[in-house]
Each structure stands twice: as structure tokens, then as C-alpha cells.
CSV table of N, CA and C in Angstrom, one decimal:
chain,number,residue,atom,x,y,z
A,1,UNK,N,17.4,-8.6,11.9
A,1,UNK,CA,16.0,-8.3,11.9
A,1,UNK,C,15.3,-9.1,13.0
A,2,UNK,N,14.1,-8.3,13.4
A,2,UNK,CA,13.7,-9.2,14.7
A,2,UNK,C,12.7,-10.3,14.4
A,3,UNK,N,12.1,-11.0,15.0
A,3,UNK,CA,11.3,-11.4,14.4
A,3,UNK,C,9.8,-11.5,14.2
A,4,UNK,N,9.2,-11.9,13.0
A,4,UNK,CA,8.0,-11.4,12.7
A,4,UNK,C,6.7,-12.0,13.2
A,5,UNK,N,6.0,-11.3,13.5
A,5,UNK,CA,4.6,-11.8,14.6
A,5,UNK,C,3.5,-11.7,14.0
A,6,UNK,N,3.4,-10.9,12.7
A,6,UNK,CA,2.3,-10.6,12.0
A,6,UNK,C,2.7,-10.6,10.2
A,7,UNK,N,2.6,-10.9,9.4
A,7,UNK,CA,2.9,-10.6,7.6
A,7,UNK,C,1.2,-10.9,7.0
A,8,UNK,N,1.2,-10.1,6.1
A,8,UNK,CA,-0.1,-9.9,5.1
A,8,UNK,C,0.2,-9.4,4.1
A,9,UNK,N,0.2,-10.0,2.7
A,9,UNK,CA,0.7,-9.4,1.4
A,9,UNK,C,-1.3,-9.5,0.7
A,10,UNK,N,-1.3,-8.1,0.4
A,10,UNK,CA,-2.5,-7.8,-0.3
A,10,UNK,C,-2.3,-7.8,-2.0
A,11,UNK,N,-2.4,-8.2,-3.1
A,11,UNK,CA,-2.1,-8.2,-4.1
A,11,UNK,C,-3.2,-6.7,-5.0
A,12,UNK,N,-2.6,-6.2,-5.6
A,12,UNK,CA,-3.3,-4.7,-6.0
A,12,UNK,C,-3.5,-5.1,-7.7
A,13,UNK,N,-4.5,-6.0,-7.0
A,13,UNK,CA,-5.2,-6.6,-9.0
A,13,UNK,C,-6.0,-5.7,-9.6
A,14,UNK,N,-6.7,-5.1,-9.1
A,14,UNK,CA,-6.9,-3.9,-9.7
A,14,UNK,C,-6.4,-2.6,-10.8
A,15,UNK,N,-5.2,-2.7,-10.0
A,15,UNK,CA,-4.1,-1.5,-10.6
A,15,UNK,C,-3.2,-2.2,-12.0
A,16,UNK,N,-3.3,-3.9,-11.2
A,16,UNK,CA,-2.2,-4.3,-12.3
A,16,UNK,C,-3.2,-4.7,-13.4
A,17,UNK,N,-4.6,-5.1,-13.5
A,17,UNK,CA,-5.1,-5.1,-14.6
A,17,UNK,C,-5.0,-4.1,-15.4
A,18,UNK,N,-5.5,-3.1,-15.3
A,18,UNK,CA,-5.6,-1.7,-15.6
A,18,UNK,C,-4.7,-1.3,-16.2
A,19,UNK,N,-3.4,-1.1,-16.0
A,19,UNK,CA,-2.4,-0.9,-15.8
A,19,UNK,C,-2.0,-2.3,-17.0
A,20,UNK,N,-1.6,-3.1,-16.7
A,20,UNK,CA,-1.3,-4.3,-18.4
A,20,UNK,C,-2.5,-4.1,-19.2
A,21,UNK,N,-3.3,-3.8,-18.8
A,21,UNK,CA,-4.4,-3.3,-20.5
A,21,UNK,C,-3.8,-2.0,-20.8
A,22,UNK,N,-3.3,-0.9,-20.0
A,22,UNK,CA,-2.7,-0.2,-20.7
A,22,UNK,C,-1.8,-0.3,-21.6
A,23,UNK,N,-0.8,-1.1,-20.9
A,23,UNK,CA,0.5,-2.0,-21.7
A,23,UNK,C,0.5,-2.2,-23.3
A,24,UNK,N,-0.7,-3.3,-22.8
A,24,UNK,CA,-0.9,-4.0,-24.4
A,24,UNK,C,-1.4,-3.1,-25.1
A,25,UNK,N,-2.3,-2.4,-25.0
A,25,UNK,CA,-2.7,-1.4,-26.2
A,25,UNK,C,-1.8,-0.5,-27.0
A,26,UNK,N,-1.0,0.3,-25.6
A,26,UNK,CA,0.0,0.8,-26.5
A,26,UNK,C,0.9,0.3,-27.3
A,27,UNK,N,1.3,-1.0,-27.1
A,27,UNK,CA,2.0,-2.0,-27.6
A,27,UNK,C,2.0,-2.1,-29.2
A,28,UNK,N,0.2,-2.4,-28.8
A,28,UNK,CA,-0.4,-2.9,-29.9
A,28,UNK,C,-0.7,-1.8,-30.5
A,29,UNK,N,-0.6,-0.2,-30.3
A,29,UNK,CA,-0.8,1.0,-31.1
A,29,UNK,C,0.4,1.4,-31.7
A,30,UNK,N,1.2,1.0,-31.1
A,30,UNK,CA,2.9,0.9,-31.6
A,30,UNK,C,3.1,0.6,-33.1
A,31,UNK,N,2.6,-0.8,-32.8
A,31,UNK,CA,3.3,-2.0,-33.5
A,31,UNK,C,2.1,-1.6,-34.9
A,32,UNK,N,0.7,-0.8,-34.8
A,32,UNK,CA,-0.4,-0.9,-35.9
A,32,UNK,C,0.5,0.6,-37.0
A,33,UNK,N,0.9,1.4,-35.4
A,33,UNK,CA,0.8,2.8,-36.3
A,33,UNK,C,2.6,3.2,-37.3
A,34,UNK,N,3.3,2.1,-36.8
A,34,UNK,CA,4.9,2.0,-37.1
A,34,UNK,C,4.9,1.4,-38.5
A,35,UNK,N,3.4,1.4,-39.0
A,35,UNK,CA,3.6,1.1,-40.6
A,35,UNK,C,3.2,2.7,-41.5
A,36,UNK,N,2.6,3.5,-40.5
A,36,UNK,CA,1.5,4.4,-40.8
A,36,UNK,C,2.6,5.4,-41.4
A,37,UNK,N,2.2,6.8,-42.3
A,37,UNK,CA,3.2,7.7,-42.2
A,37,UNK,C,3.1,8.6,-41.7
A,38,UNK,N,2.0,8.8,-40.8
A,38,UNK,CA,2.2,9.7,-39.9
A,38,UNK,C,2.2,9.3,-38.5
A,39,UNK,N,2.9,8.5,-38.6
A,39,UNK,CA,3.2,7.6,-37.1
A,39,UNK,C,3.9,8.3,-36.3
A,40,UNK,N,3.4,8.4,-34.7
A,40,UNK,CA,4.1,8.9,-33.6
A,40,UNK,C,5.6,8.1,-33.5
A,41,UNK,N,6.6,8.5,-32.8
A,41,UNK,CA,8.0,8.4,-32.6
A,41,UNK,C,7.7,7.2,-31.4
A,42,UNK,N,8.3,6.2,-32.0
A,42,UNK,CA,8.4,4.9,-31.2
A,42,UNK,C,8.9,5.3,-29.6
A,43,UNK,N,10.0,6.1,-29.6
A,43,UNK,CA,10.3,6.8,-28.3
A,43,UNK,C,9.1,7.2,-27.0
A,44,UNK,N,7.9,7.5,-27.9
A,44,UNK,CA,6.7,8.0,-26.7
A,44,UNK,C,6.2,6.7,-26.8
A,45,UNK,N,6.2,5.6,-27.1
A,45,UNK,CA,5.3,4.8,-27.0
A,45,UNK,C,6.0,3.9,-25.8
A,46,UNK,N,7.6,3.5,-26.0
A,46,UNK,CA,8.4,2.7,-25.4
A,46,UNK,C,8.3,3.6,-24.0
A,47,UNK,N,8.5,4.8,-23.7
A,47,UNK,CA,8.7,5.6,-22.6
A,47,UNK,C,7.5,5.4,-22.0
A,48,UNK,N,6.2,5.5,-22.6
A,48,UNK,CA,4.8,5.2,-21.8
A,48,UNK,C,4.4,3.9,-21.2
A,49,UNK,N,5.2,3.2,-21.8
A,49,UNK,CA,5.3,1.8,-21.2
A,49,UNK,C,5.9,1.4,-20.3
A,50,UNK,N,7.2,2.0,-20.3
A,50,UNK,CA,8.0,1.7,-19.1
A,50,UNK,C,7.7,3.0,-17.7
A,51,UNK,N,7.0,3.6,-18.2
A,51,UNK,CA,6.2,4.6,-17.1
A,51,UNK,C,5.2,3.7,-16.4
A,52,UNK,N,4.9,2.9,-17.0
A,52,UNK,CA,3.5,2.3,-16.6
A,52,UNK,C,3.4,1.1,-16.1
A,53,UNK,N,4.8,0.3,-16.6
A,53,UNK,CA,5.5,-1.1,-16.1
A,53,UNK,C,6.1,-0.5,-14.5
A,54,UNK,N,6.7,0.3,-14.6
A,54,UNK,CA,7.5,1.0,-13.4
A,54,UNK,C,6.4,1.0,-12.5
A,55,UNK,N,5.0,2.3,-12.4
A,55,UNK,CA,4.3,1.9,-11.4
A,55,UNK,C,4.0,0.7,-10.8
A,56,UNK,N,4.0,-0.4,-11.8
A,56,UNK,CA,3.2,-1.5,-11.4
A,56,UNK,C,3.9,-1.7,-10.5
A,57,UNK,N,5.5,-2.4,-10.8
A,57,UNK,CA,6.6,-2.7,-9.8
A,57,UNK,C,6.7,-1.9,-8.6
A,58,UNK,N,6.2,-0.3,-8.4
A,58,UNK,CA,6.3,-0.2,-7.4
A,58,UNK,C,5.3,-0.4,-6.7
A,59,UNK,N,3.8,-0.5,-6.5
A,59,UNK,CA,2.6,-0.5,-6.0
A,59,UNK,C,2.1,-2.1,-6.5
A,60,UNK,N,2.4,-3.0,-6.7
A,60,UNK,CA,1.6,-4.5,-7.5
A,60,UNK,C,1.1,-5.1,-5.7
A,61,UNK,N,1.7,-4.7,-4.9
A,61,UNK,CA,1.3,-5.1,-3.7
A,61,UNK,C,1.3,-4.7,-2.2
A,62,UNK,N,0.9,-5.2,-1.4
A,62,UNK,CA,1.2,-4.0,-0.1
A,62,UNK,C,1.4,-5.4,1.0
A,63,UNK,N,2.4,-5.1,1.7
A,63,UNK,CA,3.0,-6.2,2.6
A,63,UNK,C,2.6,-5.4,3.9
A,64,UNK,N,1.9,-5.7,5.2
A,64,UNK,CA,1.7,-5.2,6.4
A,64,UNK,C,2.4,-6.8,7.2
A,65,UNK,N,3.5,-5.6,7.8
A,65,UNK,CA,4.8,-6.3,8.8
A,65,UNK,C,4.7,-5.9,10.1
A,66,UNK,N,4.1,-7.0,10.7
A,66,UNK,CA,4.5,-6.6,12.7
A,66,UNK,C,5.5,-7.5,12.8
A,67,UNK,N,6.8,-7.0,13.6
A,67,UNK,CA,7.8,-7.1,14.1
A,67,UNK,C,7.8,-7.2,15.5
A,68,UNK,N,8.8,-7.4,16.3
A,68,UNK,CA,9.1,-7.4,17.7
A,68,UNK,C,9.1,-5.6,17.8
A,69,UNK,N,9.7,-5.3,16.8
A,69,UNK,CA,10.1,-3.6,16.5
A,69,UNK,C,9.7,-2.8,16.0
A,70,UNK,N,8.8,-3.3,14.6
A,70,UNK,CA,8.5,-2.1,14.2
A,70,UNK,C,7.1,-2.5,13.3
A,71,UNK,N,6.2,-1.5,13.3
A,71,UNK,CA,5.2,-2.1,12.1
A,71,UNK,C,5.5,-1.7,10.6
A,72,UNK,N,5.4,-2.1,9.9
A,72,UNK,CA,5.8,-1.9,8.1
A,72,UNK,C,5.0,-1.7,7.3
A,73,UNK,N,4.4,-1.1,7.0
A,73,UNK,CA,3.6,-1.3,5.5
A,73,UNK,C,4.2,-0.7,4.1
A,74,UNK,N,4.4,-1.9,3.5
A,74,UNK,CA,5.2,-1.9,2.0
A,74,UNK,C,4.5,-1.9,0.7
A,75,UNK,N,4.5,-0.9,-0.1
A,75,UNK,CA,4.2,-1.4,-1.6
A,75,UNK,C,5.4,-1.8,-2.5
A,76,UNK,N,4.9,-2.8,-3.2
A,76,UNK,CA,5.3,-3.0,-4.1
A,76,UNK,C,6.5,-3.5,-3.9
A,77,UNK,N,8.3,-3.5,-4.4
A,77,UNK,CA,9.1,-3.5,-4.2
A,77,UNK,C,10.2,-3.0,-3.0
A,78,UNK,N,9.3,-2.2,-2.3
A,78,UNK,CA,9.7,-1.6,-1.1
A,78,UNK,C,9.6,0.0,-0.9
A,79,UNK,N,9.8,0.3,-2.1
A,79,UNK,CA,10.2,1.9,-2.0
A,79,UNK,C,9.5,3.0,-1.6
A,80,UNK,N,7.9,2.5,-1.6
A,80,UNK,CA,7.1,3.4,-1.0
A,80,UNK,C,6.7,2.4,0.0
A,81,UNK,N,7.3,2.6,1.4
A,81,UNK,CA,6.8,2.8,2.6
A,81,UNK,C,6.4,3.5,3.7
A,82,UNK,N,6.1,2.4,4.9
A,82,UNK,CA,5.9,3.7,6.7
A,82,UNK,C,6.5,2.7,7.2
A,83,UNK,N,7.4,2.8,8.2
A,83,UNK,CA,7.9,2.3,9.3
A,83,UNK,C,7.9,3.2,10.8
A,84,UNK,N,7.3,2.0,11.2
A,84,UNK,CA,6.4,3.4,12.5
A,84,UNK,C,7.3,1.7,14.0
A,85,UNK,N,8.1,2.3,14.9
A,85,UNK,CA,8.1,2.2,16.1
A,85,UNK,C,7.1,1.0,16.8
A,86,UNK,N,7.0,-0.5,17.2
A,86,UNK,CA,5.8,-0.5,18.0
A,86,UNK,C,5.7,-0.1,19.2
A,87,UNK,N,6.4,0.0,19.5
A,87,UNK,CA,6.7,1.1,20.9
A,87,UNK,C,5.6,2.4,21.0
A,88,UNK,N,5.8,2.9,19.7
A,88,UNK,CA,5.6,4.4,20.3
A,88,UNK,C,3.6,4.2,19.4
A,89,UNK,N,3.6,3.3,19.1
A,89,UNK,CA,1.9,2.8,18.6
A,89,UNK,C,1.2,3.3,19.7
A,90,UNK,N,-0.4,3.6,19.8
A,90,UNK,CA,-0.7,4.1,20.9
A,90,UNK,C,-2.0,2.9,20.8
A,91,UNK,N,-2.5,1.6,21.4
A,91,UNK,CA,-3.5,0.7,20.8
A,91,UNK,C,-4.5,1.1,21.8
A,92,UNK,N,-4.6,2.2,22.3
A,92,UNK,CA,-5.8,2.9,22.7
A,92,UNK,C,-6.6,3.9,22.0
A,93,UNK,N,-5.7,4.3,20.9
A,93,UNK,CA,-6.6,5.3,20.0
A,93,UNK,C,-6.4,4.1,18.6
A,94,UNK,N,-6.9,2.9,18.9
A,94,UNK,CA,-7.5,2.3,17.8
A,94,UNK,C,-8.9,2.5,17.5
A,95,UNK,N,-8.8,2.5,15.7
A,95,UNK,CA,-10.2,3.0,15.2
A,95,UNK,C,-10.2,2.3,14.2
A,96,UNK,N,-11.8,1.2,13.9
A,96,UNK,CA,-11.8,1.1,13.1
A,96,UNK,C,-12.6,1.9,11.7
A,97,UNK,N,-12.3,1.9,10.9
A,97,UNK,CA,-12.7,3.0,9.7
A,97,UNK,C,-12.9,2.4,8.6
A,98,UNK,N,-14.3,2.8,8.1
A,98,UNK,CA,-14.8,2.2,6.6
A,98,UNK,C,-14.2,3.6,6.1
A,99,UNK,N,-13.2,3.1,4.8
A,99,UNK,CA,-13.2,3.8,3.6
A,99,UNK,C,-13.9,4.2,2.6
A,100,UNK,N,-13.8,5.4,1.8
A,100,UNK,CA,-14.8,5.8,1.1
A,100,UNK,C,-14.3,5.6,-0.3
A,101,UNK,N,-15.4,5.8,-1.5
A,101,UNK,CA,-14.5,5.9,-2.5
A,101,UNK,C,-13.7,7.2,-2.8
A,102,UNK,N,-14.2,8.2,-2.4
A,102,UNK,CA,-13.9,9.3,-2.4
A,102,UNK,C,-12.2,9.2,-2.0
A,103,UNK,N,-12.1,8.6,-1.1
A,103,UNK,CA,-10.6,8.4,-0.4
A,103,UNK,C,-9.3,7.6,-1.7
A,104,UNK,N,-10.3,6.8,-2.4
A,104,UNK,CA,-9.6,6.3,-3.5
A,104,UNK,C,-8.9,4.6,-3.2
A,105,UNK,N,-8.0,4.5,-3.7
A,105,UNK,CA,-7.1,3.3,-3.4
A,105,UNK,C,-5.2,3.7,-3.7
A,106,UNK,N,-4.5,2.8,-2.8
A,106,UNK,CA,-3.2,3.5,-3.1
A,106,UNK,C,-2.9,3.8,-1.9
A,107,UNK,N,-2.1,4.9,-2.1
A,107,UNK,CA,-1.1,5.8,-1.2
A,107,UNK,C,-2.0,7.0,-1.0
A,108,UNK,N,-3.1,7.3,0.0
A,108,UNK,CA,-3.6,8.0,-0.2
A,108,UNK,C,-3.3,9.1,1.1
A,109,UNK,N,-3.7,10.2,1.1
A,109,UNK,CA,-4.3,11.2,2.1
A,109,UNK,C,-5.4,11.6,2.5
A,110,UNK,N,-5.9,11.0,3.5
A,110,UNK,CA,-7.3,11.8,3.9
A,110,UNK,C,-7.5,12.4,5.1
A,111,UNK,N,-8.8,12.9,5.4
A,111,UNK,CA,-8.8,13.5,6.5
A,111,UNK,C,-8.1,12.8,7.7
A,112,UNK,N,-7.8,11.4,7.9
A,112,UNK,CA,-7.4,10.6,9.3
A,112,UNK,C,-6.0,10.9,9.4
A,113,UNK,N,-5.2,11.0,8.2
A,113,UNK,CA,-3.9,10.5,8.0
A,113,UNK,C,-3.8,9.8,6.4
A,114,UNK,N,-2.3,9.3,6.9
A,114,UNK,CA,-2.3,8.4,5.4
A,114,UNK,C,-2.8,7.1,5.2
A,115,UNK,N,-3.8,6.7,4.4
A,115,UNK,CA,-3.9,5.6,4.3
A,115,UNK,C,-3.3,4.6,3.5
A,116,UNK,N,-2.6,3.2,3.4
A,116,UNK,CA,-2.1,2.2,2.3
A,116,UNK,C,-3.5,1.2,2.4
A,117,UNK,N,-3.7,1.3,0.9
A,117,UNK,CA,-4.9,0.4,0.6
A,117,UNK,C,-5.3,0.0,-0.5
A,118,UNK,N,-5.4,-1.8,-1.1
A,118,UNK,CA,-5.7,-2.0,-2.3
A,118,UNK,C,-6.9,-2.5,-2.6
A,119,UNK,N,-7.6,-2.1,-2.1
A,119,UNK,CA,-9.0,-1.9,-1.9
A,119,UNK,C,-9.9,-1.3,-1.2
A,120,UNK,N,-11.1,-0.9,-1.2
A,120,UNK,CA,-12.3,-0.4,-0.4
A,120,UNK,C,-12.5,-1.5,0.6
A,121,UNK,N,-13.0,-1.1,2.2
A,121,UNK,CA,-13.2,-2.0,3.0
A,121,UNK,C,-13.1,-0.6,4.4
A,122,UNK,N,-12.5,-2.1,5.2
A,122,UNK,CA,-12.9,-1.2,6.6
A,122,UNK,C,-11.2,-1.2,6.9
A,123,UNK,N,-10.4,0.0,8.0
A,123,UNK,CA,-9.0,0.6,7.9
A,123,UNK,C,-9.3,0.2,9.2
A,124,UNK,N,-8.0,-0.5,9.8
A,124,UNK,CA,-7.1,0.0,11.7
A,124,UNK,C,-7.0,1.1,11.1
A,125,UNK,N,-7.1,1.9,12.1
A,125,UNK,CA,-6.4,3.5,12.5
A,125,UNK,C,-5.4,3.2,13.4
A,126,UNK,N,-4.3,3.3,13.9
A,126,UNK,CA,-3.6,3.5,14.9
A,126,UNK,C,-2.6,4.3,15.1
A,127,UNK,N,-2.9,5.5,16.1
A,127,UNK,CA,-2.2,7.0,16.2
A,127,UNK,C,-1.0,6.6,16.9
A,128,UNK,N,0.3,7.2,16.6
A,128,UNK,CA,1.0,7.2,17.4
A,128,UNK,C,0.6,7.9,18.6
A,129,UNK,N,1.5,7.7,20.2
A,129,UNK,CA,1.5,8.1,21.4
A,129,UNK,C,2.0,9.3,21.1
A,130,UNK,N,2.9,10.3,20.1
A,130,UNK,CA,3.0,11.7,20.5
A,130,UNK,C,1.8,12.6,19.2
A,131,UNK,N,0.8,11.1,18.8
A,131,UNK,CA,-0.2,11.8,17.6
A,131,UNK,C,0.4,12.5,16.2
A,132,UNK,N,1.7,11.9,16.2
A,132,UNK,CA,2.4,12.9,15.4
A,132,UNK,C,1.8,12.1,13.7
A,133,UNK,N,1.9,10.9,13.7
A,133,UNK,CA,2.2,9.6,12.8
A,133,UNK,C,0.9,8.9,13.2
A,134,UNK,N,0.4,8.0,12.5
A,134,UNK,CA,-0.2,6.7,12.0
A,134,UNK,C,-0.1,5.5,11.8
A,135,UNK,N,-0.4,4.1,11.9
A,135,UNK,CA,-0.3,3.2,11.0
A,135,UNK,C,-2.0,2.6,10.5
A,136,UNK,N,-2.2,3.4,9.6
A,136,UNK,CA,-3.6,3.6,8.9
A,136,UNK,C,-3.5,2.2,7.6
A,137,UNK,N,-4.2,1.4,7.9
A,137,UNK,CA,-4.3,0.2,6.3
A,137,UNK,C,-5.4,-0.5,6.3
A,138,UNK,N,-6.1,-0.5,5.4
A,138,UNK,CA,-7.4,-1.6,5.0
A,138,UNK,C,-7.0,-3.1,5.2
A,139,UNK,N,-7.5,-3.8,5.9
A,139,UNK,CA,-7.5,-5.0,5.9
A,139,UNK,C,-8.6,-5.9,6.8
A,140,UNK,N,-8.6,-7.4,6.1
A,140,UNK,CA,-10.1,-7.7,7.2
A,140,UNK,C,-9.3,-8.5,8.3
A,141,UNK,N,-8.0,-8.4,9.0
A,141,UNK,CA,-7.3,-9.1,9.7
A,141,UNK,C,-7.1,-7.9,10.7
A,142,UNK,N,-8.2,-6.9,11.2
A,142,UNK,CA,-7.7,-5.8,12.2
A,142,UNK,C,-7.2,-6.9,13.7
A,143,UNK,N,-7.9,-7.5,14.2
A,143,UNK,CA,-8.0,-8.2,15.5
A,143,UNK,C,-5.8,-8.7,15.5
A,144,UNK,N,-5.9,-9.6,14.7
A,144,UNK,CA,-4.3,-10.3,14.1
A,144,UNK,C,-3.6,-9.3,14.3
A,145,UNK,N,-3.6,-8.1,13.4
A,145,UNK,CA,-3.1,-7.0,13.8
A,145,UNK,C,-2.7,-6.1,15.5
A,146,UNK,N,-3.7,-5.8,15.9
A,146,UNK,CA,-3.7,-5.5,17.3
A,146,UNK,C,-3.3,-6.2,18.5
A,147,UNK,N,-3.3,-7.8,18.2
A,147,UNK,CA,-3.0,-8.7,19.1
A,147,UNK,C,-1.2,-8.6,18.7
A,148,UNK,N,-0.8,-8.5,17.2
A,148,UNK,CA,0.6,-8.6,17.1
A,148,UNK,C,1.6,-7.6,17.6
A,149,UNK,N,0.5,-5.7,17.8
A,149,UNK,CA,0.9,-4.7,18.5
A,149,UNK,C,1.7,-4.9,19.5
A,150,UNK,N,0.1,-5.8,20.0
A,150,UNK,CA,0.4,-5.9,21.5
A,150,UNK,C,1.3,-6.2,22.4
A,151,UNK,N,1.8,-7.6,21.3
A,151,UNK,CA,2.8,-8.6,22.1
A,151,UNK,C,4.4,-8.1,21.5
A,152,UNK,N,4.0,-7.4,20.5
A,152,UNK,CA,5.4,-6.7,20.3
A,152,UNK,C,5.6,-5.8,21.3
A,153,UNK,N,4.8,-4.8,21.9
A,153,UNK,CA,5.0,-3.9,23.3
A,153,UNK,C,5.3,-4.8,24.4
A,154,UNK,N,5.1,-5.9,24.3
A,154,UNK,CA,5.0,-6.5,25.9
A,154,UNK,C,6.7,-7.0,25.4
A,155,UNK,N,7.0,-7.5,24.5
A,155,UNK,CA,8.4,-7.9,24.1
A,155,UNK,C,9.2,-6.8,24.3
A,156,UNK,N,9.1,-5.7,23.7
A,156,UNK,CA,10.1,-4.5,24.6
A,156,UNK,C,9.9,-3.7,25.6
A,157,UNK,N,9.0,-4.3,26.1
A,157,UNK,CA,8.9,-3.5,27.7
A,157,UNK,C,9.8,-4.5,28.6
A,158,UNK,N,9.8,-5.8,27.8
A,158,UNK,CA,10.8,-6.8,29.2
A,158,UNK,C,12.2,-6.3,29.0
């Protein structure tokens, strides 16, 4: 792996609150209604839980990676990512962009492209050179970001 010129782990406390108050209730509607006789099948309650633990592990955080090579943006465990080229980055159609709520938080789609974001704030936009791709993410480190583009392009142009 080459080495890293930029890392930012955003933690997505929002989701995981939310998300462990889900937890515990059902838990705790488990454990109230498993005396009841008309109690639901422990099966739906154990399966809703581990539906809902699973999200967390995959989205609990978002890692933005500048490389000599490549830029990254990771949630969670890795599984949902972008790996985009710094090469083929275009840091002339940088834009920066306030999010809406409308846009949401997450893994989203909007009018620009995709956005990774664990909060509302202001996004880098950065189009690839064939406009095909993006590296679209909220963060208040745009400058850090663009300076790490930069020097990754000047690294593989030598």
C-alpha cells in the first residue's frame, strides 16, 4: 500500500445512538413479552436485532483516505465504499457544497452525485477528469483534503 497523505475517521453517532436504543428496547420487549401468552416468536426479535447490530458495523463510521494512489472513502468495516484514482481527480471542478436535509445522512444520492456523510455541513465535490465518478464527502477539513489531491498528482506525474 502506498503511503498515506491524508486519514479522517468521522464517527456516525447519530445512527449508532438510534440504532442501540433500538437494540435495547427490543431486547427489553423480548425479555417483558417471553412471559406473556401471546408472545411473539423470540426468532423475530433475535433476527431484528442482529439486522440492526449489522447496520451499525457496517456504517458506525466513515474513514476519508488520500493515498499516493488513490482517494477512499470507507464506512464502517469497509464494505461500503468508493475508490476513485488520484490521478484521474479533476481539482479544477472542485466545489464546495452545503448539504441539505433533504439529502439526508449516509450513503446517499443526490442531484451532484454520491454523497458519504455523517452529518449535515458543507461537501468537497470533486469530479473525475472523464466526469464519469465523484469523490463527494462532508467534512470541515476541505483545504487538507485538496492540498493531499494535489501532492498525490504531483507524486505520480514524477
Amino acid at each position: 500500500m502506498s503511503n498515506i497523505l491524508y486519514k479522517e475517521t468521522q464517527y456516525f453517532r447519530t445512527l449508532i445512538l438510534i440504532l442501540l436504543l433500538v437494540v435495547v428496547i427490543l431486547a427489553a420487549t423480548n425479555i417483558y413479552l417471553s412471559n406473556a401468552e401471546t408472545a411473539a416468536s423470540p426468532a423475530i426479535y433475535i433476527t431484528t436485532t442482529l439486522l440492526f447490530t449489522g447496520i451499525i458495523v457496517l456504517f458506525y463510521k466513515l474513514d476519508i483516505i488520500i493515498t499516493e494512489d488513490e482517494a477512499i472513502l470507507s464506512f464502517g468495516i469497509g464494505l461500503v465504499k468508493r475508490k476513485i484514482a488520484t490521478n484521474r481527480l479533476d481539482l479544477a471542478s472542485t466545489k464546495i457544497l452545503k448539504t441539505t436535509l433533504l439529502w439526508g445522512i449516509g450513503y446517499r444520492f443526490t442531484p451532484h452525485g454520491t454523497l458519504f456523510n455523517t452529518r449535515l455541513g458543507k461537501a468537497i465535490h470533486i469530479k473525475t477528469k472523464n466526469k464519469n465518478s465523484e469523490f463527494f464527502v462532508v467534512t470541515d477539513n476541505m483545504e487538507a483534503i485538496k492540498t493531499a489531491v494535489k501532492k498525490a498528482q504531483s507524486i505520480s506525474n514524477t
